[in-house]
Coordinates of C-alpha atoms and ligand atoms in Angstrom, one line a residue:
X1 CA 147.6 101.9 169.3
X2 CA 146.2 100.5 166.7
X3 CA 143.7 97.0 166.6
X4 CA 143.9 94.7 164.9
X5 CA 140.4 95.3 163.3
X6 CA 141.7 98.6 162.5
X7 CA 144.7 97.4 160.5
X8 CA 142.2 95.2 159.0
X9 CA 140.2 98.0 157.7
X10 CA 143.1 100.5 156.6
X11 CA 144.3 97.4 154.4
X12 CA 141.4 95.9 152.6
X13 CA 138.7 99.0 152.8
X14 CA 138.5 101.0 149.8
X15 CA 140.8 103.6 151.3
X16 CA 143.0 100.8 151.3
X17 CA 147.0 101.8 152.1
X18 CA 148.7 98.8 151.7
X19 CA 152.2 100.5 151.3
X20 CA 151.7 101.2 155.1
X21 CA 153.0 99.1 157.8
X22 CA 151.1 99.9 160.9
X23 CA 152.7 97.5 163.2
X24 CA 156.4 98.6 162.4
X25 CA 156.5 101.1 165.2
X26 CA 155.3 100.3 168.3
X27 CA 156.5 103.5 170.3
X28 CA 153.9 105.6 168.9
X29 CA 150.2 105.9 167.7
X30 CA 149.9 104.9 164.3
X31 CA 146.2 105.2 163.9
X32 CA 143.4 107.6 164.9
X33 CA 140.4 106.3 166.6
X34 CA 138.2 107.3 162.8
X35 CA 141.1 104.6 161.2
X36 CA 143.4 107.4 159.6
X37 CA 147.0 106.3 159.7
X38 CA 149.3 108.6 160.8
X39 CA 152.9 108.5 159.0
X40 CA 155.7 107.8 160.6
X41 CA 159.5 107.0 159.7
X42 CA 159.7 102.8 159.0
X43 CA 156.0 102.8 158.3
X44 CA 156.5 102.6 154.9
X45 CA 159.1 102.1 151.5
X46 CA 159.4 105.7 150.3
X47 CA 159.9 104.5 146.5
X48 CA 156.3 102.3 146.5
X49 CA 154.8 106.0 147.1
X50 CA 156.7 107.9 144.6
X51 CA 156.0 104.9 142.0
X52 CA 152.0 105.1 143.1
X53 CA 151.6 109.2 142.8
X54 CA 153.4 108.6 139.3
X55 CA 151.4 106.1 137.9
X56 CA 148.4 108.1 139.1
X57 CA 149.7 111.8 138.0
X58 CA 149.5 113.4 140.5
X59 CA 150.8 116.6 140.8
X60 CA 150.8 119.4 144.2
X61 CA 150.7 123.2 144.4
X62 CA 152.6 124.5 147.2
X63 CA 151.8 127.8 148.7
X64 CA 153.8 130.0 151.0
X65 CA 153.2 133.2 152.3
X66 CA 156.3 135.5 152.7
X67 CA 154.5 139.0 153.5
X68 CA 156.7 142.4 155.3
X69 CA 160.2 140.9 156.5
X70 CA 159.0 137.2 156.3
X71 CA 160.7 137.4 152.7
X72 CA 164.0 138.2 153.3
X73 CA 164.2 136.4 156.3
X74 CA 163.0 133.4 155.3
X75 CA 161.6 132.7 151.1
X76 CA 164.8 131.6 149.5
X77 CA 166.2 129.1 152.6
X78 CA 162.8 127.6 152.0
X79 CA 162.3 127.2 148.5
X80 CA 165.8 126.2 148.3
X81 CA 165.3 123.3 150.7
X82 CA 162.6 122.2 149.2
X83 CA 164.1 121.8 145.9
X84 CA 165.9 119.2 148.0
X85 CA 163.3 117.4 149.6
X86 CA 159.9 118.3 148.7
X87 CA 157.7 116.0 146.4
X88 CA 161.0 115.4 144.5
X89 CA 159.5 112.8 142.3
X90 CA 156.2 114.8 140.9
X91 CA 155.5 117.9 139.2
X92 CA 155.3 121.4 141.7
X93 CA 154.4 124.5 141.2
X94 CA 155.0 127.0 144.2
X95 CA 153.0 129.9 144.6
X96 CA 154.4 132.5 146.7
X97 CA 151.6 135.0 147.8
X98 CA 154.0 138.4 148.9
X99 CA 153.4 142.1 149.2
X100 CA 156.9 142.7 146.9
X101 CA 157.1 140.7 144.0
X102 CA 160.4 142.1 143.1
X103 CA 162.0 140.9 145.3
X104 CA 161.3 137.1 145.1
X105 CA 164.4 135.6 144.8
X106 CA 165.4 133.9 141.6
X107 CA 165.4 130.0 142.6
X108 CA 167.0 127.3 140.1
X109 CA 164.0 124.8 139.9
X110 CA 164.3 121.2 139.0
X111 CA 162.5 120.1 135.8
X112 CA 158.7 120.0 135.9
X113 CA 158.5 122.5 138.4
X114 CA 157.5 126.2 138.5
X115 CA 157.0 129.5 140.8
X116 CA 154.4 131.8 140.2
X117 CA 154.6 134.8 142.3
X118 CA 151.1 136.4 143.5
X119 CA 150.6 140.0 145.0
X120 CA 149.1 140.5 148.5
X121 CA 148.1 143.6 150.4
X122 CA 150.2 144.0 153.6
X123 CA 147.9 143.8 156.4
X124 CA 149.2 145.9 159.5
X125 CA 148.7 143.3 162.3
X126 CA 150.3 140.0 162.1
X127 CA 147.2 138.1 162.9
X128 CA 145.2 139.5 159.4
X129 CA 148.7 138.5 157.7
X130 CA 148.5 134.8 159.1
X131 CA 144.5 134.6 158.8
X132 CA 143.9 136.3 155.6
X133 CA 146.0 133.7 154.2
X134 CA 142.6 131.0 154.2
X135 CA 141.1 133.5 152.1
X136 CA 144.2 134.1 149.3
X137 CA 144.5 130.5 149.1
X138 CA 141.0 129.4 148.0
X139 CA 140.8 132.2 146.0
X140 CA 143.8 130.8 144.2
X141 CA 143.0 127.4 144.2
X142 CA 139.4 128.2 142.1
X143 CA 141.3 130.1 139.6
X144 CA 144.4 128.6 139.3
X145 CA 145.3 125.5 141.1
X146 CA 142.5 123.4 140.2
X147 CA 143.3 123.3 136.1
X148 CA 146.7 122.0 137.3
X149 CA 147.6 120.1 140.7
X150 CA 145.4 117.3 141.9
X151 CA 146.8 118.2 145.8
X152 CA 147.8 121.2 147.7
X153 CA 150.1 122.0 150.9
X154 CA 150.0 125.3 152.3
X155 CA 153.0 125.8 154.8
X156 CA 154.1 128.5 157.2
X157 CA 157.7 130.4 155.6
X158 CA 160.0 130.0 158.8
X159 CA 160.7 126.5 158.3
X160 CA 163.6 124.3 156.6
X161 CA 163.1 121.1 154.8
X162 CA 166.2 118.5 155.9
X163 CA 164.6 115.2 154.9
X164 CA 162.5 113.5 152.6
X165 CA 159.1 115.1 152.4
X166 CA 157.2 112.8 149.6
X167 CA 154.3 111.4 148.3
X168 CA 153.6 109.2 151.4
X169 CA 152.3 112.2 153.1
X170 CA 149.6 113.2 150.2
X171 CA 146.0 112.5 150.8
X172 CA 142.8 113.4 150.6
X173 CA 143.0 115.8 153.8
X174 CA 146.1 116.2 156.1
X175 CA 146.8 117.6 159.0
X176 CA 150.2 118.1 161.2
X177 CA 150.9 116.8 164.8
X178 CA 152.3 119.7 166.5
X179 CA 155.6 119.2 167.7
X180 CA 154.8 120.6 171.2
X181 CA 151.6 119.2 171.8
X182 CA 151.8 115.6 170.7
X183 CA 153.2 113.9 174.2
X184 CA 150.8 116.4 176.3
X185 CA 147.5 115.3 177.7
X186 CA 144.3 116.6 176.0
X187 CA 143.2 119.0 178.4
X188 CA 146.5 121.1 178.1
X189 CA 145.7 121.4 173.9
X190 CA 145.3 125.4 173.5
X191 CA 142.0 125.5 172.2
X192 CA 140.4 128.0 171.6
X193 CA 138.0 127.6 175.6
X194 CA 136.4 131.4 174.1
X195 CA 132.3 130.1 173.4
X196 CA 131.7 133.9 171.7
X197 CA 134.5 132.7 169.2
X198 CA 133.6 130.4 166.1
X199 CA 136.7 128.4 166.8
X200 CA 135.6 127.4 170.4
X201 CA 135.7 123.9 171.0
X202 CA 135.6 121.7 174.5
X203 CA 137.9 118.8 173.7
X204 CA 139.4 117.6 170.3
X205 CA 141.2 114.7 168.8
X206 CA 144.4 116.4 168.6
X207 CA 146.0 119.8 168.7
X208 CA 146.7 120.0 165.0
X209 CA 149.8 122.6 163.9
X210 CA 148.8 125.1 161.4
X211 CA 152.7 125.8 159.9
X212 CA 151.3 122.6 157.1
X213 CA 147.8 121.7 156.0
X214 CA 147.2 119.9 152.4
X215 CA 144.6 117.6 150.9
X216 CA 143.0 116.7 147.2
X217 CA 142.3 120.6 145.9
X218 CA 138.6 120.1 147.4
X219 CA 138.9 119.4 150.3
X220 CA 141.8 122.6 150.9
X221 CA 139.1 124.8 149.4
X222 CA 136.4 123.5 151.5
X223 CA 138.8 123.8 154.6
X224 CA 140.3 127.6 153.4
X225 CA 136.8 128.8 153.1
X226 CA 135.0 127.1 156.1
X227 CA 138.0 128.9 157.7
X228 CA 137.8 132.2 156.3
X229 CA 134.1 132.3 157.1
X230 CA 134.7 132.0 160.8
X231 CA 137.3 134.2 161.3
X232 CA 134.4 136.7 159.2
X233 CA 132.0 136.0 161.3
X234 CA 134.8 136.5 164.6
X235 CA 135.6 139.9 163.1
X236 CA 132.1 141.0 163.0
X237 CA 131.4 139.9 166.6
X238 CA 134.6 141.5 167.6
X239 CA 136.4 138.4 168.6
X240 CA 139.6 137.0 168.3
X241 CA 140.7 133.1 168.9
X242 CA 143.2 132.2 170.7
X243 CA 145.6 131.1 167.9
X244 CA 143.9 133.1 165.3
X245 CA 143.9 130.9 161.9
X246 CA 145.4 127.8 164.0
X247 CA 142.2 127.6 166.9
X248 CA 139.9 127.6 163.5
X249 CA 142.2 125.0 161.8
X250 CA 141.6 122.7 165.1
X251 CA 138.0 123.1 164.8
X252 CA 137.6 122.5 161.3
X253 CA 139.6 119.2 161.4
X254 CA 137.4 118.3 164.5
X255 CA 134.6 118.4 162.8
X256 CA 136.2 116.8 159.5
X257 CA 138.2 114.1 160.2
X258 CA 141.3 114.2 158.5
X259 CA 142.2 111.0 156.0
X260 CA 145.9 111.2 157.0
X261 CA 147.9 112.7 159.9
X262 CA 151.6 113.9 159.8
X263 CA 153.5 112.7 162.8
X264 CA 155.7 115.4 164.2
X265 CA 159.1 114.2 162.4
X266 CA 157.0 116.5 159.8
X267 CA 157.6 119.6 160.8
X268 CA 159.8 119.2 164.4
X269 CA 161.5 121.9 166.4
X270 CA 164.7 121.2 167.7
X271 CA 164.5 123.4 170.5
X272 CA 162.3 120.4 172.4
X273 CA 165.8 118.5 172.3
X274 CA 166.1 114.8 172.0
X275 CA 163.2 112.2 171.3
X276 CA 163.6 108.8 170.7
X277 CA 160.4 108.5 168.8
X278 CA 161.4 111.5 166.3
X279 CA 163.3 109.2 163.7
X280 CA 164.0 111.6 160.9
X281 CA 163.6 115.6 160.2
X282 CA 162.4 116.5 157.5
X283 CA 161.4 120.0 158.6
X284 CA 162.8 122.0 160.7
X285 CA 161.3 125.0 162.8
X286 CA 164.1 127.9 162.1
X287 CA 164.9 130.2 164.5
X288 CA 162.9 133.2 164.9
X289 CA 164.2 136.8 165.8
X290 CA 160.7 138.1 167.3
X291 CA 161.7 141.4 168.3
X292 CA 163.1 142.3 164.6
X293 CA 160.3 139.7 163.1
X294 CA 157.0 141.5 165.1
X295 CA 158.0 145.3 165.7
X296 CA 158.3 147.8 162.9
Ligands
2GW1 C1 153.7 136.8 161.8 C2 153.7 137.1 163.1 C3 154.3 138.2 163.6 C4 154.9 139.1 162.7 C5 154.8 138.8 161.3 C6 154.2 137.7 160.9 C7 154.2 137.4 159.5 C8 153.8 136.1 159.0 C9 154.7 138.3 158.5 O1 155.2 139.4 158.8 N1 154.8 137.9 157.2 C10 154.4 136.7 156.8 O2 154.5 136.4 155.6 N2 153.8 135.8 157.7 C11 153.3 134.5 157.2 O3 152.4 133.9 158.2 C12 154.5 133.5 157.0 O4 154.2 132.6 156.0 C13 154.5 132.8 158.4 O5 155.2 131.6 158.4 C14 153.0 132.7 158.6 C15 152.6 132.5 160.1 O6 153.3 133.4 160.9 P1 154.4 132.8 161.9 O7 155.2 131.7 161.2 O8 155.2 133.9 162.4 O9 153.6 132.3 163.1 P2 153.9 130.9 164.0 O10 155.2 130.3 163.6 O11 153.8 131.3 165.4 O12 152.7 130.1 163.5 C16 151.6 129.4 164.1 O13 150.6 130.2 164.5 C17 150.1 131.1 163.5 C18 148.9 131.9 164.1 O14 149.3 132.7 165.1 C19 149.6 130.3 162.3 O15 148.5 129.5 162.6 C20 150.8 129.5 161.8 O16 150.3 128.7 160.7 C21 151.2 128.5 162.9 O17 152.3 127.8 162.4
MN2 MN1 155.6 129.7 161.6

Protein backbone atom coordinates (compact mmCIF):
# COMPACT_ATOMS: atom_id res chain seq x y z
CA UNK A 1 0.00 0.00 0.00
CA UNK A 2 1.14 2.96 -0.86
CA UNK A 3 1.99 6.40 1.56
CA UNK A 4 1.09 9.13 1.21
CA UNK A 5 4.80 10.40 0.89
CA UNK A 6 5.09 7.94 -1.77
CA UNK A 7 2.24 9.25 -3.87
CA UNK A 8 3.83 12.44 -3.15
CA UNK A 9 6.94 11.50 -4.86
CA UNK A 10 5.52 9.50 -7.93
CA UNK A 11 3.54 12.84 -8.67
CA UNK A 12 5.85 15.77 -8.35
CA UNK A 13 9.55 13.86 -8.69
CA UNK A 14 10.99 14.06 -12.07
CA UNK A 15 9.78 10.66 -12.84
CA UNK A 16 6.66 12.24 -12.37
CA UNK A 17 3.30 10.04 -13.59
CA UNK A 18 0.61 12.13 -13.09
CA UNK A 19 -1.79 10.20 -15.43
CA UNK A 20 -1.58 7.63 -12.59
CA UNK A 21 -4.08 7.40 -9.88
CA UNK A 22 -2.63 5.51 -7.08
CA UNK A 23 -5.39 5.68 -4.63
CA UNK A 24 -8.16 4.35 -7.14
CA UNK A 25 -7.70 0.76 -6.05
CA UNK A 26 -7.43 -0.07 -2.77
CA UNK A 27 -7.47 -4.00 -3.09
CA UNK A 28 -4.10 -4.20 -4.21
CA UNK A 29 -0.49 -2.84 -4.00
CA UNK A 30 -0.07 -0.08 -6.21
CA UNK A 31 3.48 0.88 -5.38
CA UNK A 32 6.83 -0.85 -4.66
CA UNK A 33 8.70 -0.10 -1.65
CA UNK A 34 11.73 1.86 -4.38
CA UNK A 35 8.28 4.12 -5.45
CA UNK A 36 7.64 2.25 -8.82
CA UNK A 37 3.86 2.20 -9.56
CA UNK A 38 2.56 -0.83 -10.52
CA UNK A 39 -0.42 -0.66 -13.33
CA UNK A 40 -3.52 -1.72 -12.62
CA UNK A 41 -7.04 -1.48 -14.33
CA UNK A 42 -8.80 2.11 -13.02
CA UNK A 43 -5.37 3.46 -12.28
CA UNK A 44 -5.38 5.43 -15.13
CA UNK A 45 -7.34 7.12 -18.49
CA UNK A 46 -5.95 4.85 -21.28
CA UNK A 47 -6.26 7.85 -23.94
CA UNK A 48 -3.89 10.46 -21.62
CA UNK A 49 -1.15 7.62 -22.33
CA UNK A 50 -1.69 7.07 -25.96
CA UNK A 51 -1.83 11.10 -26.40
CA UNK A 52 1.60 11.30 -24.14
CA UNK A 53 3.74 8.29 -26.19
CA UNK A 54 2.40 10.26 -29.38
CA UNK A 55 3.47 13.58 -28.63
CA UNK A 56 6.75 12.12 -27.50
CA UNK A 57 7.25 9.54 -30.59
CA UNK A 58 7.68 6.86 -29.31
CA UNK A 59 7.77 3.88 -30.98
CA UNK A 60 8.32 -0.29 -29.61
CA UNK A 61 9.88 -3.33 -31.10
CA UNK A 62 8.29 -6.45 -30.15
CA UNK A 63 10.10 -9.65 -30.24
CA UNK A 64 8.81 -13.23 -30.11
CA UNK A 65 10.45 -16.28 -30.39
CA UNK A 66 8.58 -19.09 -32.26
CA UNK A 67 11.39 -21.81 -32.59
CA UNK A 68 10.51 -26.03 -33.54
CA UNK A 69 6.55 -26.44 -33.12
CA UNK A 70 6.16 -23.13 -31.10
CA UNK A 71 5.32 -21.70 -34.68
CA UNK A 72 2.55 -23.48 -35.74
CA UNK A 73 1.17 -23.83 -32.61
CA UNK A 74 1.18 -20.61 -31.58
CA UNK A 75 2.90 -17.36 -34.08
CA UNK A 76 -0.23 -16.34 -36.05
CA UNK A 77 -2.97 -16.47 -32.82
CA UNK A 78 -0.44 -14.17 -31.46
CA UNK A 79 0.45 -11.72 -33.88
CA UNK A 80 -3.04 -11.64 -34.80
CA UNK A 81 -4.15 -10.68 -31.32
CA UNK A 82 -1.97 -8.23 -31.10
CA UNK A 83 -2.90 -6.45 -34.04
CA UNK A 84 -5.93 -5.99 -31.84
CA UNK A 85 -4.63 -4.85 -28.78
CA UNK A 86 -1.03 -4.22 -28.71
CA UNK A 87 0.40 -0.59 -28.67
CA UNK A 88 -2.51 0.13 -31.16
CA UNK A 89 -1.83 3.81 -31.16
CA UNK A 90 2.14 3.83 -32.06
CA UNK A 91 4.33 2.55 -34.60
CA UNK A 92 5.45 -1.50 -34.15
CA UNK A 93 7.68 -3.47 -35.61
CA UNK A 94 7.61 -7.23 -34.66
CA UNK A 95 10.60 -9.28 -34.97
CA UNK A 96 10.05 -12.86 -35.02
CA UNK A 97 13.34 -14.80 -34.27
CA UNK A 98 12.41 -18.67 -35.79
CA UNK A 99 14.37 -21.55 -37.11
CA UNK A 100 11.82 -21.64 -40.52
CA UNK A 101 11.35 -18.40 -41.91
CA UNK A 102 9.10 -19.85 -44.56
CA UNK A 103 6.80 -20.56 -42.83
CA UNK A 104 5.95 -17.30 -40.92
CA UNK A 105 2.61 -16.70 -41.55
CA UNK A 106 1.46 -13.80 -43.67
CA UNK A 107 -0.21 -11.39 -41.04
CA UNK A 108 -2.38 -8.15 -42.40
CA UNK A 109 -0.62 -5.39 -40.27
CA UNK A 110 -2.24 -2.09 -39.50
CA UNK A 111 -0.56 1.03 -40.84
CA UNK A 112 2.83 2.01 -39.33
CA UNK A 113 3.62 -1.34 -38.42
CA UNK A 114 5.99 -4.00 -39.75
CA UNK A 115 7.42 -7.78 -39.29
CA UNK A 116 10.73 -8.64 -39.87
CA UNK A 117 11.48 -12.17 -39.70
CA UNK A 118 15.08 -13.30 -38.20
CA UNK A 119 16.74 -16.82 -38.52
CA UNK A 120 17.73 -18.78 -35.37
CA UNK A 121 19.50 -22.05 -34.97
CA UNK A 122 17.29 -24.73 -33.29
CA UNK A 123 18.83 -25.63 -30.14
CA UNK A 124 18.00 -29.33 -29.07
CA UNK A 125 16.91 -28.75 -25.37
CA UNK A 126 14.18 -26.49 -24.63
CA UNK A 127 16.07 -24.66 -22.00
CA UNK A 128 19.00 -23.27 -24.73
CA UNK A 129 15.73 -22.39 -26.83
CA UNK A 130 14.21 -20.23 -23.95
CA UNK A 131 17.80 -18.90 -22.68
CA UNK A 132 19.57 -18.25 -25.82
CA UNK A 133 16.82 -15.96 -26.47
CA UNK A 134 18.75 -13.02 -23.97
CA UNK A 135 21.48 -13.38 -26.27
CA UNK A 136 19.35 -13.01 -29.98
CA UNK A 137 17.70 -10.14 -28.55
CA UNK A 138 20.58 -7.85 -27.70
CA UNK A 139 22.27 -8.78 -30.55
CA UNK A 140 19.29 -7.45 -32.44
CA UNK A 141 18.57 -4.58 -30.57
CA UNK A 142 22.50 -3.07 -31.31
CA UNK A 143 21.99 -3.66 -34.90
CA UNK A 144 18.65 -3.08 -35.57
CA UNK A 145 16.28 -1.94 -32.92
CA UNK A 146 18.10 0.91 -31.66
CA UNK A 147 17.97 3.09 -35.22
CA UNK A 148 14.19 2.60 -34.88
CA UNK A 149 12.10 2.02 -31.56
CA UNK A 150 12.68 3.98 -28.50
CA UNK A 151 11.19 0.74 -26.29
CA UNK A 152 11.17 -2.93 -26.50
CA UNK A 153 8.87 -5.94 -25.09
CA UNK A 154 10.07 -9.26 -25.49
CA UNK A 155 7.25 -11.86 -24.77
CA UNK A 156 6.92 -15.57 -24.52
CA UNK A 157 4.73 -17.06 -27.95
CA UNK A 158 1.98 -19.13 -26.03
CA UNK A 159 0.03 -16.33 -25.04
CA UNK A 160 -3.24 -14.33 -26.46
CA UNK A 161 -3.76 -10.71 -26.18
CA UNK A 162 -7.80 -10.04 -25.19
CA UNK A 163 -7.55 -6.51 -23.93
CA UNK A 164 -5.93 -3.37 -24.21
CA UNK A 165 -2.20 -3.62 -23.94
CA UNK A 166 -1.01 0.28 -24.43
CA UNK A 167 1.32 2.79 -23.75
CA UNK A 168 0.49 2.95 -19.94
CA UNK A 169 2.63 0.01 -19.54
CA UNK A 170 5.92 1.48 -21.39
CA UNK A 171 8.77 2.59 -19.30
CA UNK A 172 12.09 2.81 -18.73
CA UNK A 173 12.25 -0.94 -17.29
CA UNK A 174 9.34 -3.33 -16.83
CA UNK A 175 8.75 -6.20 -15.34
CA UNK A 176 5.60 -8.76 -15.02
CA UNK A 177 3.84 -9.89 -11.72
CA UNK A 178 3.44 -13.51 -12.21
CA UNK A 179 0.03 -14.61 -12.27
CA UNK A 180 0.82 -17.49 -9.79
CA UNK A 181 3.03 -15.91 -7.47
CA UNK A 182 1.58 -12.59 -6.74
CA UNK A 183 -0.98 -13.61 -3.68
CA UNK A 184 1.83 -16.09 -2.23
CA UNK A 185 4.18 -15.19 0.55
CA UNK A 186 7.85 -14.44 -0.27
CA UNK A 187 9.39 -17.49 0.95
CA UNK A 188 7.35 -19.74 -1.43
CA UNK A 189 8.83 -17.38 -4.72
CA UNK A 190 10.93 -20.20 -6.77
CA UNK A 191 14.09 -18.71 -6.72
CA UNK A 192 16.73 -19.96 -7.77
CA UNK A 193 18.03 -21.33 -3.48
CA UNK A 194 21.29 -23.06 -5.91
CA UNK A 195 24.53 -20.59 -4.39
CA UNK A 196 26.83 -22.48 -7.32
CA UNK A 197 24.27 -20.82 -9.84
CA UNK A 198 24.67 -17.03 -10.85
CA UNK A 199 20.97 -16.61 -10.50
CA UNK A 200 20.89 -17.63 -6.69
CA UNK A 201 19.31 -15.25 -4.65
CA UNK A 202 17.95 -15.50 -0.77
CA UNK A 203 14.88 -13.30 -0.85
CA UNK A 204 13.57 -10.79 -3.55
CA UNK A 205 11.02 -8.12 -4.03
CA UNK A 206 8.84 -10.13 -6.15
CA UNK A 207 8.78 -13.27 -8.30
CA UNK A 208 8.85 -11.52 -11.65
CA UNK A 209 7.26 -13.73 -14.78
CA UNK A 210 9.60 -14.01 -17.64
CA UNK A 211 6.63 -14.67 -20.52
CA UNK A 212 7.03 -10.21 -20.86
CA UNK A 213 10.04 -7.95 -20.03
CA UNK A 214 10.45 -4.35 -21.87
CA UNK A 215 12.10 -1.11 -21.15
CA UNK A 216 13.76 2.05 -23.08
CA UNK A 217 16.21 -0.02 -25.71
CA UNK A 218 19.07 0.44 -22.97
CA UNK A 219 18.07 -0.80 -20.35
CA UNK A 220 16.59 -4.36 -22.43
CA UNK A 221 20.15 -4.54 -23.72
CA UNK A 222 21.76 -4.02 -20.45
CA UNK A 223 19.21 -6.57 -18.93
CA UNK A 224 19.58 -9.28 -22.28
CA UNK A 225 23.23 -9.20 -21.78
CA UNK A 226 23.70 -9.08 -17.93
CA UNK A 227 21.46 -12.13 -18.53
CA UNK A 228 23.21 -13.90 -21.15
CA UNK A 229 26.45 -13.49 -19.24
CA UNK A 230 25.20 -15.54 -16.25
CA UNK A 231 23.72 -18.20 -17.90
CA UNK A 232 27.60 -18.24 -19.69
CA UNK A 233 29.14 -18.28 -16.83
CA UNK A 234 26.34 -21.28 -15.38
CA UNK A 235 27.23 -23.29 -18.45
CA UNK A 236 30.83 -23.13 -17.82
CA UNK A 237 30.42 -24.14 -14.14
CA UNK A 238 28.00 -26.80 -15.24
CA UNK A 239 24.94 -25.41 -13.64
CA UNK A 240 21.60 -24.91 -14.34
CA UNK A 241 18.95 -22.47 -12.46
CA UNK A 242 16.04 -23.38 -11.43
CA UNK A 243 13.81 -21.54 -14.09
CA UNK A 244 16.65 -21.25 -16.42
CA UNK A 245 16.28 -17.57 -18.18
CA UNK A 246 13.34 -16.74 -15.64
CA UNK A 247 15.68 -17.39 -12.04
CA UNK A 248 18.32 -14.96 -13.93
CA UNK A 249 15.46 -12.47 -14.88
CA UNK A 250 14.47 -12.37 -10.95
CA UNK A 251 17.95 -11.63 -10.13
CA UNK A 252 18.63 -9.12 -12.45
CA UNK A 253 15.48 -7.02 -11.57
CA UNK A 254 16.63 -7.57 -7.85
CA UNK A 255 19.48 -5.94 -8.25
CA UNK A 256 17.88 -3.28 -10.75
CA UNK A 257 14.94 -2.02 -9.64
CA UNK A 258 12.47 -1.92 -12.22
CA UNK A 259 10.74 1.78 -13.02
CA UNK A 260 7.34 0.14 -13.59
CA UNK A 261 5.65 -3.16 -12.74
CA UNK A 262 2.79 -4.97 -14.67
CA UNK A 263 0.13 -6.27 -12.39
CA UNK A 264 -0.99 -9.75 -13.32
CA UNK A 265 -4.25 -8.59 -15.37
CA UNK A 266 -0.93 -8.38 -17.88
CA UNK A 267 -0.47 -11.52 -18.70
CA UNK A 268 -3.20 -13.85 -16.40
CA UNK A 269 -3.91 -17.49 -16.68
CA UNK A 270 -7.34 -18.45 -16.47
CA UNK A 271 -6.68 -21.76 -15.11
CA UNK A 272 -6.22 -19.95 -11.39
CA UNK A 273 -10.11 -19.20 -11.83
CA UNK A 274 -11.82 -16.25 -10.41
CA UNK A 275 -10.13 -13.09 -8.76
CA UNK A 276 -11.81 -10.15 -7.74
CA UNK A 277 -8.73 -8.07 -8.02
CA UNK A 278 -8.07 -9.28 -11.83
CA UNK A 279 -10.26 -6.41 -13.56
CA UNK A 280 -9.46 -6.92 -17.12
CA UNK A 281 -7.38 -9.56 -19.41
CA UNK A 282 -5.43 -8.42 -21.61
CA UNK A 283 -3.38 -11.52 -22.03
CA UNK A 284 -4.11 -14.64 -21.80
CA UNK A 285 -1.90 -17.82 -20.96
CA UNK A 286 -3.08 -20.41 -23.89
CA UNK A 287 -3.28 -23.77 -23.23
CA UNK A 288 -0.35 -25.86 -23.72
CA UNK A 289 -0.17 -29.54 -25.06
CA UNK A 290 3.24 -30.53 -23.25
CA UNK A 291 3.52 -33.93 -24.31
CA UNK A 292 3.20 -32.87 -28.26
CA UNK A 293 4.97 -29.29 -27.26
CA UNK A 294 8.26 -30.96 -25.30
CA UNK A 295 8.83 -34.52 -26.96
CA UNK A 296 10.03 -35.09 -30.50
C1 LIG B 1 9.90 -24.58 -24.59
C2 LIG B 1 9.75 -25.57 -23.64
C3 LIG B 1 9.60 -26.89 -24.02
C4 LIG B 1 9.60 -27.21 -25.36
C5 LIG B 1 9.75 -26.21 -26.28
C6 LIG B 1 9.92 -24.92 -25.91
C7 LIG B 1 10.04 -23.87 -26.90
C8 LIG B 1 10.00 -22.53 -26.51
C9 LIG B 1 10.09 -24.17 -28.29
O1 LIG B 1 10.13 -25.33 -28.74
N1 LIG B 1 10.11 -23.15 -29.20
C10 LIG B 1 10.07 -21.86 -28.79
O2 LIG B 1 10.04 -20.96 -29.64
N2 LIG B 1 10.06 -21.54 -27.45
C11 LIG B 1 10.06 -20.12 -27.06
O3 LIG B 1 10.46 -19.98 -25.70
C12 LIG B 1 8.63 -19.57 -27.15
O4 LIG B 1 8.67 -18.18 -27.48
C13 LIG B 1 8.12 -19.76 -25.75
O5 LIG B 1 7.01 -18.96 -25.43
C14 LIG B 1 9.38 -19.43 -24.94
C15 LIG B 1 9.41 -19.98 -23.51
O6 LIG B 1 9.00 -21.34 -23.51
P1 LIG B 1 7.60 -21.73 -22.87
O7 LIG B 1 6.60 -20.69 -23.20
O8 LIG B 1 7.23 -23.12 -23.26
O9 LIG B 1 7.93 -21.77 -21.34
P2 LIG B 1 6.97 -21.34 -20.11
O10 LIG B 1 5.63 -20.89 -20.59
O11 LIG B 1 7.01 -22.43 -19.09
O12 LIG B 1 7.76 -20.10 -19.65
C16 LIG B 1 8.36 -19.59 -18.49
O13 LIG B 1 9.58 -20.23 -18.17
C17 LIG B 1 10.58 -20.20 -19.23
C18 LIG B 1 11.86 -20.82 -18.69
O14 LIG B 1 11.68 -22.17 -18.38
C19 LIG B 1 10.86 -18.78 -19.70
O15 LIG B 1 11.49 -18.04 -18.67
C20 LIG B 1 9.57 -18.10 -20.09
O16 LIG B 1 9.81 -16.75 -20.44
C21 LIG B 1 8.60 -18.15 -18.90
O17 LIG B 1 7.36 -17.55 -19.31
MN1 LIG C 1 5.30 -19.43 -22.06
Amino acid sequence: KCTLESVEMLTSGNSADSSLDLWSRNDVQTCTSWKAPIIWEGMFTPSHYDQIHRNKGSSVALTVFAVGRYLDAYLETFLNSSEQHFMSSLPVTYYVFTDSPELVPNIKLAPNRHLKVIKVERHTRWQDISMMRMKAISDVIESDIRHHATHVFCFDVDQVFTGRFGPEALGDSVALLHAHYYHLPRMLFTYDHNPKSKAFMKTGDFYYHAAIFGGSWRSVKALTEACYRSIMADKENEVEALWHDESHLNRYFWLHKPSRVLSPEYCWDTSIGYRSDIQVYRLLWAPKDYYNLRTS
